Coordinates of C-alpha atoms in Angstrom, one line a residue:
X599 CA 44.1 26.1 -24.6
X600 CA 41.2 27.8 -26.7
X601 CA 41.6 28.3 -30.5
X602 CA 42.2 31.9 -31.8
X603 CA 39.4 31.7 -34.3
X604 CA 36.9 30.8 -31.7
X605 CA 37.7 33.7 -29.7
X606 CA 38.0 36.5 -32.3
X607 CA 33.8 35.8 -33.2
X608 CA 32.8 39.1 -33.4
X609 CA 35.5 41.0 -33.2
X610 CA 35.7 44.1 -35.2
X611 CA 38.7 43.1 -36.9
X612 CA 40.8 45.3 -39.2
X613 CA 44.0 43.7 -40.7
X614 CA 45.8 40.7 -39.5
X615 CA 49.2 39.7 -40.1
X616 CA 49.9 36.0 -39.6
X617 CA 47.8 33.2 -38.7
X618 CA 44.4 33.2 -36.7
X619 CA 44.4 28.8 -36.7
X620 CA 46.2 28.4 -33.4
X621 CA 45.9 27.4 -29.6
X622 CA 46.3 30.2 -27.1
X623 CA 46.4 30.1 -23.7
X624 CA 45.4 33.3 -21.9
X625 CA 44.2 36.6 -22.7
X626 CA 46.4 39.3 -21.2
X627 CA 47.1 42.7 -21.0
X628 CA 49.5 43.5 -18.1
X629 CA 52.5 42.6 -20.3
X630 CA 54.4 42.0 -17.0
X631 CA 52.0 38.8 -16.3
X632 CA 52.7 37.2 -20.3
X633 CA 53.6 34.1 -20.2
X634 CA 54.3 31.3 -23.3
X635 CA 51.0 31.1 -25.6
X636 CA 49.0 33.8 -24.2
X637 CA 47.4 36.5 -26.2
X638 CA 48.2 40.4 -25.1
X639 CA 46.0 43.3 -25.6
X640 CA 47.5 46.6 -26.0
X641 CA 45.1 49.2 -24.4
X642 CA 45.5 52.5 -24.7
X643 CA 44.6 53.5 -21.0
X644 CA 44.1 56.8 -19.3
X645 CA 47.7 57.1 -18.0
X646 CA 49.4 54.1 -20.0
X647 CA 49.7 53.1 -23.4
X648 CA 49.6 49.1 -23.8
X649 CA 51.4 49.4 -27.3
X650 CA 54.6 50.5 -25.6
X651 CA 54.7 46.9 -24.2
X652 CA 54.2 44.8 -27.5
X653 CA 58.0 44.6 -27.8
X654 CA 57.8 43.2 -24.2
X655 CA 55.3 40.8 -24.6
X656 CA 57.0 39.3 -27.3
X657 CA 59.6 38.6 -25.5
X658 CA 57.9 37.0 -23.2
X659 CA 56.8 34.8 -25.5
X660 CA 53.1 36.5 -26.4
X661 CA 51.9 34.4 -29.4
X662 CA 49.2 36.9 -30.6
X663 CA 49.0 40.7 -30.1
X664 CA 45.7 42.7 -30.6
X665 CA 45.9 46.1 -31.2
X666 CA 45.0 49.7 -33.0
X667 CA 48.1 50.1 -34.5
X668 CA 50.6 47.9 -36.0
X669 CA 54.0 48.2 -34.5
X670 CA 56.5 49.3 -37.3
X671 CA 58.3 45.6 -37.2
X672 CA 56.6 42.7 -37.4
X673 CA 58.6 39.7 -36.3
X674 CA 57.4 36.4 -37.9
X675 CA 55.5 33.9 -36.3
X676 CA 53.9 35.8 -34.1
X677 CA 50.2 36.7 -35.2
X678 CA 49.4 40.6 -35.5
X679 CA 46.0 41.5 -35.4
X680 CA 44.4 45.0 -35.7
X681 CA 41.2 46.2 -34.1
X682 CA 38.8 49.4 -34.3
X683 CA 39.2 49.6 -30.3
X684 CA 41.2 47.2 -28.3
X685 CA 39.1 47.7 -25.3
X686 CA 35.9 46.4 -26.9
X687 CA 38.0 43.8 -28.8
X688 CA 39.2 42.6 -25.0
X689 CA 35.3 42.4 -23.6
X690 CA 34.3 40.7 -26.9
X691 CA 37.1 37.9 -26.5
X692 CA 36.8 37.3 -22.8
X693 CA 33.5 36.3 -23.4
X694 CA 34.6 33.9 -26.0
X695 CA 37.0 32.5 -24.4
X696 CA 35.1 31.9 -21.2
X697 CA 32.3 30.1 -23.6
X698 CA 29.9 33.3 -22.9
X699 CA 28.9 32.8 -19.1
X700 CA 26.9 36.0 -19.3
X701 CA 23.9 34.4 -21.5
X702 CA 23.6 31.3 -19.2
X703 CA 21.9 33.0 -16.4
X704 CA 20.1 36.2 -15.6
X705 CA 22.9 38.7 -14.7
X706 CA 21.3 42.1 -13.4
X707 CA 23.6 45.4 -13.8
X708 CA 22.8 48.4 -11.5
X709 CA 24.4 51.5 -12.2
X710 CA 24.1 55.2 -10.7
X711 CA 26.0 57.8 -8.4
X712 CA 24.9 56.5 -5.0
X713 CA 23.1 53.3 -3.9
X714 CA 24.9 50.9 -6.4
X715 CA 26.3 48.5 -3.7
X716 CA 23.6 48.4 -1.6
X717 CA 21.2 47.3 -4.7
X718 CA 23.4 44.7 -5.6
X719 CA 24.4 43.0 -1.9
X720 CA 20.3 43.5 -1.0
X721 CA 19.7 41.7 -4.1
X722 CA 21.8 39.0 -3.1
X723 CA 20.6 38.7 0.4
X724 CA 17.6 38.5 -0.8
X725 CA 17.3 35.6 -3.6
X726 CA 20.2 33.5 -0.9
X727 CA 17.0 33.8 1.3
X728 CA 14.4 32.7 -1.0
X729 CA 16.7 29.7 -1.7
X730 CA 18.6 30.4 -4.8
X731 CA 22.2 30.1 -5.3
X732 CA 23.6 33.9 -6.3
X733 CA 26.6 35.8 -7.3
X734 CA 27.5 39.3 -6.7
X735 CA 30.1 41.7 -8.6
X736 CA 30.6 44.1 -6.0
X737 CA 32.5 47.0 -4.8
X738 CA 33.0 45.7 -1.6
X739 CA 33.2 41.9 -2.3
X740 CA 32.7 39.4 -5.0
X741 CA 30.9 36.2 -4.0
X742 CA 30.5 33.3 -6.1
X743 CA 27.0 31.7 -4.3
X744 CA 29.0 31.2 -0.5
X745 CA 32.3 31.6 -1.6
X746 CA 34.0 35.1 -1.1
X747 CA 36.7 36.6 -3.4
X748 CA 38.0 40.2 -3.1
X749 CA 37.1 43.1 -4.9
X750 CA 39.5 45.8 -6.4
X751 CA 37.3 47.8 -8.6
X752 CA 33.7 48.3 -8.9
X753 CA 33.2 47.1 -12.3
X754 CA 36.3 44.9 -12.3
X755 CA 38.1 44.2 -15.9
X756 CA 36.2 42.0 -18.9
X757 CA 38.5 39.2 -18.2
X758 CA 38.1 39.3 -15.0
X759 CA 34.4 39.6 -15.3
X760 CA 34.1 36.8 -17.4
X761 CA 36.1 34.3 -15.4
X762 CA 33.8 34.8 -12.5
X763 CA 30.7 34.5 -14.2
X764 CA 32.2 31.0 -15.6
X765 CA 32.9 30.1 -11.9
X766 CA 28.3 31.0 -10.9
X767 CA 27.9 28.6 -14.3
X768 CA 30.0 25.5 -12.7
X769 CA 28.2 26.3 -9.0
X770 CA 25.2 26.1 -10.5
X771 CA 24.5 30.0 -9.8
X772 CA 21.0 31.0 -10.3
X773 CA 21.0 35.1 -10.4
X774 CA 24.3 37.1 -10.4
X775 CA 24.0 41.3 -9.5
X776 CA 26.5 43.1 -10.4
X777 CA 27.5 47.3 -9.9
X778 CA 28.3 48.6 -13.5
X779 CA 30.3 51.7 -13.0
X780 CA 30.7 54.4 -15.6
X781 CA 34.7 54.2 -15.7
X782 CA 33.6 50.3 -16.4
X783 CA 31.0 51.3 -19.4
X784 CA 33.2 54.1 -20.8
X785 CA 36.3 51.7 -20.8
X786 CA 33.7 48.8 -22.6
X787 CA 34.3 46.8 -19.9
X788 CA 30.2 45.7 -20.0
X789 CA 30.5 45.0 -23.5
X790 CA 29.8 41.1 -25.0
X791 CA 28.1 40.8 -21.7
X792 CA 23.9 40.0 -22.3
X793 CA 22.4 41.4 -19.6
X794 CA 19.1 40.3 -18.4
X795 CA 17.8 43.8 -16.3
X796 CA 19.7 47.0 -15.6
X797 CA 18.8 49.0 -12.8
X798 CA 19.3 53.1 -12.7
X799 CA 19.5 54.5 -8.8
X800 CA 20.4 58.7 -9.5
X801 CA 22.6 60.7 -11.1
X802 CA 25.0 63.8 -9.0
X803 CA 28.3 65.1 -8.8
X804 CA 30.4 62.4 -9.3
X805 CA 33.6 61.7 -11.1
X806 CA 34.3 64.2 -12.9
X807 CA 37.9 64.0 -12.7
X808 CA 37.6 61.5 -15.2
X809 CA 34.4 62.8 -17.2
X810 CA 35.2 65.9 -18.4
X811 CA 31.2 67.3 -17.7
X812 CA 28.7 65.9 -16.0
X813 CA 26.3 65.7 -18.8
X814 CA 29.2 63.3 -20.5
X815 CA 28.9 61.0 -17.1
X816 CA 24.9 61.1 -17.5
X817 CA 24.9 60.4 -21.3
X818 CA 27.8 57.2 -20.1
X819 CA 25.5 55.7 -18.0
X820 CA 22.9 55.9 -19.9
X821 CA 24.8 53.6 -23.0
X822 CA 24.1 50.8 -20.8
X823 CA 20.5 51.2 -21.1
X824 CA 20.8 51.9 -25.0
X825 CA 22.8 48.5 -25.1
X826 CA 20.4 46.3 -23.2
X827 CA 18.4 43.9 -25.4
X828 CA 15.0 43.9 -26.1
X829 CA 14.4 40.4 -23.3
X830 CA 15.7 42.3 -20.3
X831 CA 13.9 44.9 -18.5
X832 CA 15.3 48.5 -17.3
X833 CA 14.2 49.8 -14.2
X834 CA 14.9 53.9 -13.2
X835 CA 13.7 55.8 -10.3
X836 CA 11.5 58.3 -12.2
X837 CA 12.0 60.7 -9.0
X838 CA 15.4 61.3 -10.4
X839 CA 15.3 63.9 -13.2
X840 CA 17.4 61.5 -15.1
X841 CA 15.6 58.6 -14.7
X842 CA 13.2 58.6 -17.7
X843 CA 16.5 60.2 -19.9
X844 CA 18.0 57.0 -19.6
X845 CA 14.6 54.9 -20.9
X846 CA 15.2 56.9 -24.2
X847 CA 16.0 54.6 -26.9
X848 CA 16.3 51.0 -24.8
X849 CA 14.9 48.2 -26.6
X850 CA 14.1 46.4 -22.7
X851 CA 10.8 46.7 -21.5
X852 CA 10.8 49.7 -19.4
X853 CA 9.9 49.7 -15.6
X854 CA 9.5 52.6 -13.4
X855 CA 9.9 52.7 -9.3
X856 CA 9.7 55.8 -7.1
X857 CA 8.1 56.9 -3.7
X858 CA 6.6 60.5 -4.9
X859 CA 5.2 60.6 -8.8
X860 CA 3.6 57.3 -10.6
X861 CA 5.5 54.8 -11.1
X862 CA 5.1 50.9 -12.0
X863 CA 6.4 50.3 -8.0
X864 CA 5.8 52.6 -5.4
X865 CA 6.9 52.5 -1.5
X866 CA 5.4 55.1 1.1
X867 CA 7.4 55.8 4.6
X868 CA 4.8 55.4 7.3
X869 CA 7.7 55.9 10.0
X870 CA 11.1 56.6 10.6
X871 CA 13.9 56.0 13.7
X872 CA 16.9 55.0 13.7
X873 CA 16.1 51.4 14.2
X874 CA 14.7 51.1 10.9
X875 CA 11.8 52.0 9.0
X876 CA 8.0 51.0 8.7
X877 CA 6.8 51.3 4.9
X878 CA 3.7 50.1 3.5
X879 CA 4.2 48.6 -0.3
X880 CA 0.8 48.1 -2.0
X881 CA -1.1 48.9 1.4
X882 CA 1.3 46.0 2.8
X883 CA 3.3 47.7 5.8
X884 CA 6.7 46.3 6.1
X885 CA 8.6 47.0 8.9
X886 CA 12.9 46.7 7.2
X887 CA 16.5 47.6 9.2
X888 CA 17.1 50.0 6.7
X889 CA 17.1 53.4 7.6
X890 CA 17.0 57.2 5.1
X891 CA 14.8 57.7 2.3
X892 CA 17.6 57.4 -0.1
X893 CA 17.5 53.3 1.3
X894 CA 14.1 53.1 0.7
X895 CA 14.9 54.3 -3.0
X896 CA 17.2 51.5 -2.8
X897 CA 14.8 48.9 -1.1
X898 CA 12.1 50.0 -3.5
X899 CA 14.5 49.1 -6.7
X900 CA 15.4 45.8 -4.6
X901 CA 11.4 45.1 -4.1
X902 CA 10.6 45.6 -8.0
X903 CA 13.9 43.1 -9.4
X904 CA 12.6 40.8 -7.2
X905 CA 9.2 40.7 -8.7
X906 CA 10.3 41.0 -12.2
X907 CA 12.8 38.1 -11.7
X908 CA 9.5 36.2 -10.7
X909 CA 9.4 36.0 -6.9
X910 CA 6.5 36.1 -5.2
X911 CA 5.2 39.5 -3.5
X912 CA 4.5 38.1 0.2
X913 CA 7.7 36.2 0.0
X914 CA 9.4 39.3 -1.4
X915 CA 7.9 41.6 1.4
X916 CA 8.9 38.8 4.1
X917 CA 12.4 39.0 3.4
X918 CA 12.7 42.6 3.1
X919 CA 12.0 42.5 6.5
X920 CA 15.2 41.0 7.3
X921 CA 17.4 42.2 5.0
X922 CA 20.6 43.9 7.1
X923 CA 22.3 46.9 6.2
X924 CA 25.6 45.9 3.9
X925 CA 28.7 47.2 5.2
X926 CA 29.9 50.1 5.6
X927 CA 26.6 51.8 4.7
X928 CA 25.0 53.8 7.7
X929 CA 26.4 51.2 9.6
X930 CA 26.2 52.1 13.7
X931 CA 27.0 51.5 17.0
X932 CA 26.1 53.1 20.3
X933 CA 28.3 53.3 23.0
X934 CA 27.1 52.6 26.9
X935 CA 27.0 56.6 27.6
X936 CA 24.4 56.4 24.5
X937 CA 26.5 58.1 22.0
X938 CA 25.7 56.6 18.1
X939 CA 28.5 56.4 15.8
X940 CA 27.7 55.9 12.2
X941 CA 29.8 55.1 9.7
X942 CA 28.9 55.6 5.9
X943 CA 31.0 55.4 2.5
X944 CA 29.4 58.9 1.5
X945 CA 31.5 60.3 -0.4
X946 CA 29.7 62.3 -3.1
X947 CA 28.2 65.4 -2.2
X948 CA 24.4 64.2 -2.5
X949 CA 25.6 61.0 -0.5
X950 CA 26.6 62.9 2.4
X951 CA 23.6 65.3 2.1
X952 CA 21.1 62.0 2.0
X953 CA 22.9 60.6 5.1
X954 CA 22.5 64.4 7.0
X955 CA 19.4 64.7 6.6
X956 CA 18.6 61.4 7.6
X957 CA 20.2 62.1 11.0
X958 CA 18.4 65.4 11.1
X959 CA 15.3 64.0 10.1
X960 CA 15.3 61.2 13.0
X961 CA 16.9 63.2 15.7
X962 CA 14.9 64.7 18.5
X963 CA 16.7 68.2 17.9
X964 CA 18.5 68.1 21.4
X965 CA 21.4 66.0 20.5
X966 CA 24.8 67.3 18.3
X967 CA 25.9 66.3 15.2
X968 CA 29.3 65.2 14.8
X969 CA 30.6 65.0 11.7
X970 CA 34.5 64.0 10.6
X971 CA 34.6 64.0 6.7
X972 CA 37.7 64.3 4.1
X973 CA 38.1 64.0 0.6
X974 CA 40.4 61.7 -1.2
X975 CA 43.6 62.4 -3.4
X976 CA 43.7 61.7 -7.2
X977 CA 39.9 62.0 -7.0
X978 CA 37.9 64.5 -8.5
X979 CA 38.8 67.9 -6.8
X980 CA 35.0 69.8 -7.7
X981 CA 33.4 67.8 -5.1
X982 CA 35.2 68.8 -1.8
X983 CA 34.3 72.3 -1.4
X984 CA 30.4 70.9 -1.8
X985 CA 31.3 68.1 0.8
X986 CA 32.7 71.0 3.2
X987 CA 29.6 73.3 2.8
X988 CA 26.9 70.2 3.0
X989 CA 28.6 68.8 6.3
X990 CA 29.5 72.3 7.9
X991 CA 25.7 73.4 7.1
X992 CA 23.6 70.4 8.5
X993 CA 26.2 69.5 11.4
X994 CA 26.6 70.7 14.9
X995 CA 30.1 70.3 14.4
X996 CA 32.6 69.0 11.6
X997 CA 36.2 67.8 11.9
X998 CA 37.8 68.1 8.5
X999 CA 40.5 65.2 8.3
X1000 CA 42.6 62.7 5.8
X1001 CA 40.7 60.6 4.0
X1002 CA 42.7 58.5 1.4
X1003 CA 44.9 60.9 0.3
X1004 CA 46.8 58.8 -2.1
X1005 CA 50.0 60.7 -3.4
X1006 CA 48.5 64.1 -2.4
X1007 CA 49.3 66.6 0.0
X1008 CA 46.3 66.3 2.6
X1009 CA 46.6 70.0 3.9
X1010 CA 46.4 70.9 0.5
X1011 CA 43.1 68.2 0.0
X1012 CA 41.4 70.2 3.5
X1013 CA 42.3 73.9 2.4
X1014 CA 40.7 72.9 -0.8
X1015 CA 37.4 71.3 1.2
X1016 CA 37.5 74.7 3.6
X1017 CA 37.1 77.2 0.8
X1018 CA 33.4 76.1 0.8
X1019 CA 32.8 76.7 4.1
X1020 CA 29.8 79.4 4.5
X1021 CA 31.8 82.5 7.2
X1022 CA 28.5 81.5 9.7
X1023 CA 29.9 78.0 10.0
X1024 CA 33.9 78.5 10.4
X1025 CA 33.5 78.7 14.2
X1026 CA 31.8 75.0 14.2
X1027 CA 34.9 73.7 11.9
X1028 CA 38.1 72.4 13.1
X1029 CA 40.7 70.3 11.4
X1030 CA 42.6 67.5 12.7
X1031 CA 44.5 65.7 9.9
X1032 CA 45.2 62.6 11.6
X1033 CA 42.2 60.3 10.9
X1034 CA 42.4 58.4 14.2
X1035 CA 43.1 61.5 16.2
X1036 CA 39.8 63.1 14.2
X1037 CA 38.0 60.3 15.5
X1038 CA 38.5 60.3 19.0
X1039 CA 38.5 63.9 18.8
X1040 CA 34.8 63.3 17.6
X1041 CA 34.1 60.6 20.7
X1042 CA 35.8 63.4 23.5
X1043 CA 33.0 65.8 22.1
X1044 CA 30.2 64.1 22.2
X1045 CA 28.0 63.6 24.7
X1046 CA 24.9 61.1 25.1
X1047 CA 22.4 61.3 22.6
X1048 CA 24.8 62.9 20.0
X1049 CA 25.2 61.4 17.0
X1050 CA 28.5 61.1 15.4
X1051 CA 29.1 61.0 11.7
X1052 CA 32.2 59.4 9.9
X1053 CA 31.5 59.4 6.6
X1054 CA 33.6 58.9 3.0
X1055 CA 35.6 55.2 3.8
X1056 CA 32.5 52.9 4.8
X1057 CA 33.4 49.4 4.3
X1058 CA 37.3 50.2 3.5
X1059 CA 39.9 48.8 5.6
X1060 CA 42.8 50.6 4.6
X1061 CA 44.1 54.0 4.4
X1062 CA 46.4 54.8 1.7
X1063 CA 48.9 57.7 1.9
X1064 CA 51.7 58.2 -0.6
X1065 CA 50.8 54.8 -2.6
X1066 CA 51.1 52.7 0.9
X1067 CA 48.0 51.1 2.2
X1068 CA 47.9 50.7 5.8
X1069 CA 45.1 48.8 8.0
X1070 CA 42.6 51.6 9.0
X1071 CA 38.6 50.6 10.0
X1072 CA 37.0 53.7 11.2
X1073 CA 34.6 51.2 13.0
X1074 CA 37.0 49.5 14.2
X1075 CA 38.5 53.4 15.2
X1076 CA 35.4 54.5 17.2
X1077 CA 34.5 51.1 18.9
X1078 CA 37.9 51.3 20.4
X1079 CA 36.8 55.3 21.6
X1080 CA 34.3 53.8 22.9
X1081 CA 35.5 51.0 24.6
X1082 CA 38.5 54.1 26.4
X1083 CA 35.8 56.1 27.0
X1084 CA 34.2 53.6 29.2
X1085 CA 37.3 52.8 31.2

């Protein structure tokens, strides 16, 4: 139990009705999970308004409710208490409550379109190496040091937030990374956090089913840099036009990377295959698994932390040499007639461009690209004719197929992707809408040397069709081509 007063420090508080001395036991707000003592939040969400439930919560025994607007009865003895905005009032109490993990160890946000995961899990990987104990606040997993919980958002809720930050302090955590989203900033879910560094990867067409323009998702993203304090430092890749935007106005101490104009750090590509990459960092050369420039943006970023964290250069650079790729992320394998299969999450236009010309770039030019995209439902619907015109124009051939369509039609989802196909590329377009069929449609095509893409799902092991999530691994999909194929 924690004492209402304690957690309502800072809070932007407006009127309260009732008392403030008394012991609570939870902060809530998912009325359906109140129990006897616990505080409830009434959010007013995208799709659902949490002051609909207050009557709910109540009766489910609620002893406080925080909200923007008083209900029109108040019933006594329970403690009413209104806020400017509920969702800051939330992030500002969950740190309370959880005694303020976020100032008891350097916590490191990296936020961006593309590259955010791989940032965060390298970063990890890294300082586990070097002998720390780490956390990471991931898409694709959350990991408290060695011990693995799973991940359901990519900048999960402030309560949740804070209660695993609590968990690094009572491991003894070191450093924790963590992917700051823009649906997380715009919903304050990163406020009452005290951030030691932020990291900025790029900026492109991205949500904007939920950000009504894209300079409303820049100017988002760049809030976390206005927010950081003046001890932490904030890194951008200055080879994204965006990347000294979001310098303007930070109070951290402002660090640069890139690998074409000046920067604080800089990384030059000596050589590329599709084994990995040789780079030379300071006239170092560094030979790392990680392959595409857009993961040497990323490795670059991961080199510079390191260093402003206070590692050591020549045990940074030994390291990076055996960092692995994180799941899901150009992630390969190459079947015994010597076809490669790689898998990627790409699912933003410039995503799926970075990971086509990759291919291009380290293919010999004799070999076909396969490529079997989608785009999913309830997402923003801009994107997929881009996607169909970037995979169509840089691939050999491109199977359009379901990819998460949620409670969408997918037919509807792929006529909306064909619309951008160029007329030159309809003959190298087909369209299977069975994901698994697509696949081994893709591994029946392709013959050795070709290369085949599947990109948008990455690490995901679930595909979810009319609000049902069923198992679904495409690498788990094409291994098992593979493994036909050969008998």
């Amino acid at each position: 139990m924690k004492n209402l007063k304690d957690i309502l420090y800072q809070v932007s508080i407006q009127q309260v009705f009732g008392s403030t001395n008394i012991d609570v036991k939870n902060l809530v707000f998912d009325s359906r999970k109140i129990e006897q003592n616990d505080v409830f939040i009434a959010l007013k969400g995208v799709s659902v308004d949490g002051h609909l439930y207050i009557e709910k919560a109540i009766d489910l025994d609620a002893a406080v409710i925080i909200c923007e607007d008083f209900p029109s009865n108040k019933k006594d003895g329970i403690t009413y208490i209104k806020v400017e905005d509920a969702n800051v009032a939330l992030a500002v109490m969950a740190s309370n409550f959880y005694d303020n993990p976020s100032s008891k160890l350097p916590l490191i946000g990296v936020t961006g379109t593309n590259g955010k995961t791989t940032i965060a899990s390298l970063l990890y990987q890294l300082f586990k190496k070097a002998g720390y104990k780490v956390g990471l606040l991931s898409t694709v997993k959350i990991l408290v040091d060695e011990t693995e919980f799973k991940a359901t958002h990519t900048t999960p809720d402030s309560v949740t937030v804070n209660c695993y930050l609590d968990k690094m302090i009572d491991e003894g955590v070191d450093f924790c990374f963590m992917e700051v989203s823009s649906h997380g900033i715009h919903q304050k879910r990163t406020e009452g956090l005290v951030f030691a560094g932020g990291i900025f990867t790029n900026l492109s067409h991205d949500h904007l089913d939920y950000h009504s323009t894209f300079a409303e998702y820049r100017d988002v993203k760049k809030q976390f840099f206005d927010s950081l304090p003046k001890s932490a430092f904030a890194l951008t890749n200055v080879d994204d036009k965006n990347g000294g935007f979001m310098l303007q106005n930070t109070k951290a101490k402002k660090q640069t990377y890139a690998l074409k104009t000046l920067a604080d750090f800089k990384v030059k590509i000596l050589e590329k295959q599709l084994s990995g990459t040789l780079i030379s960092v300071d006239g170092t050369e560094v030979w790392t698994k990680l392959i595409g420039v857009f993961n040497i943006y990323n490795l670059n970023a991961i080199i510079a932390t390191a260093e402003l964290l206070g590692l050591e250069k020549l045990e940074i650079l030994t390291i990076v040499s055996e960092l692995e790729s994180v799941s899901g992320r150009f992630e390969y394998v190459v079947s015994e007639d010597g076809i490669t299969a790689i898998v990627d999450y790409a699912h933003t236009p410039d995503a799926l461009k970075n990971v086509l010309e990759t291919i291009n770039d380290i293919r010999t030019g004799n070999e076909q690209v396969v490529t079997v995209i989608g785009c999913g439902g309830d997402r923003d619907k801009t994107k997929r004719p881009k996607m169909a015109h970037i995979a169509s124009q840089l691939s050999n051939q491109v199977i359009f197929t379901s990819d998460n369509p949620r409670t969408e039609n997918s037919q509807t989802i792929l006529d909306e992707m064909e619309v951008g196909v160029a007329s030159e590329n309809y003959r190298k377009t087909i369209t299977v809408l069975d994901r698994k069929q697509a696949i081994k449609a893709a591994c029946k095509f392709s013959k050795t040397g070709d290369i085949i893409l599947i990109a948008g799902k990455g690490h995901e092991k679930y595909q979810e069709i009319n609000g049902v999530r069923s198992h679904f691994d495409d690498l788990e999909e094409v291994k098992n081509c593979f493994n036909q194929l050969k008998n």
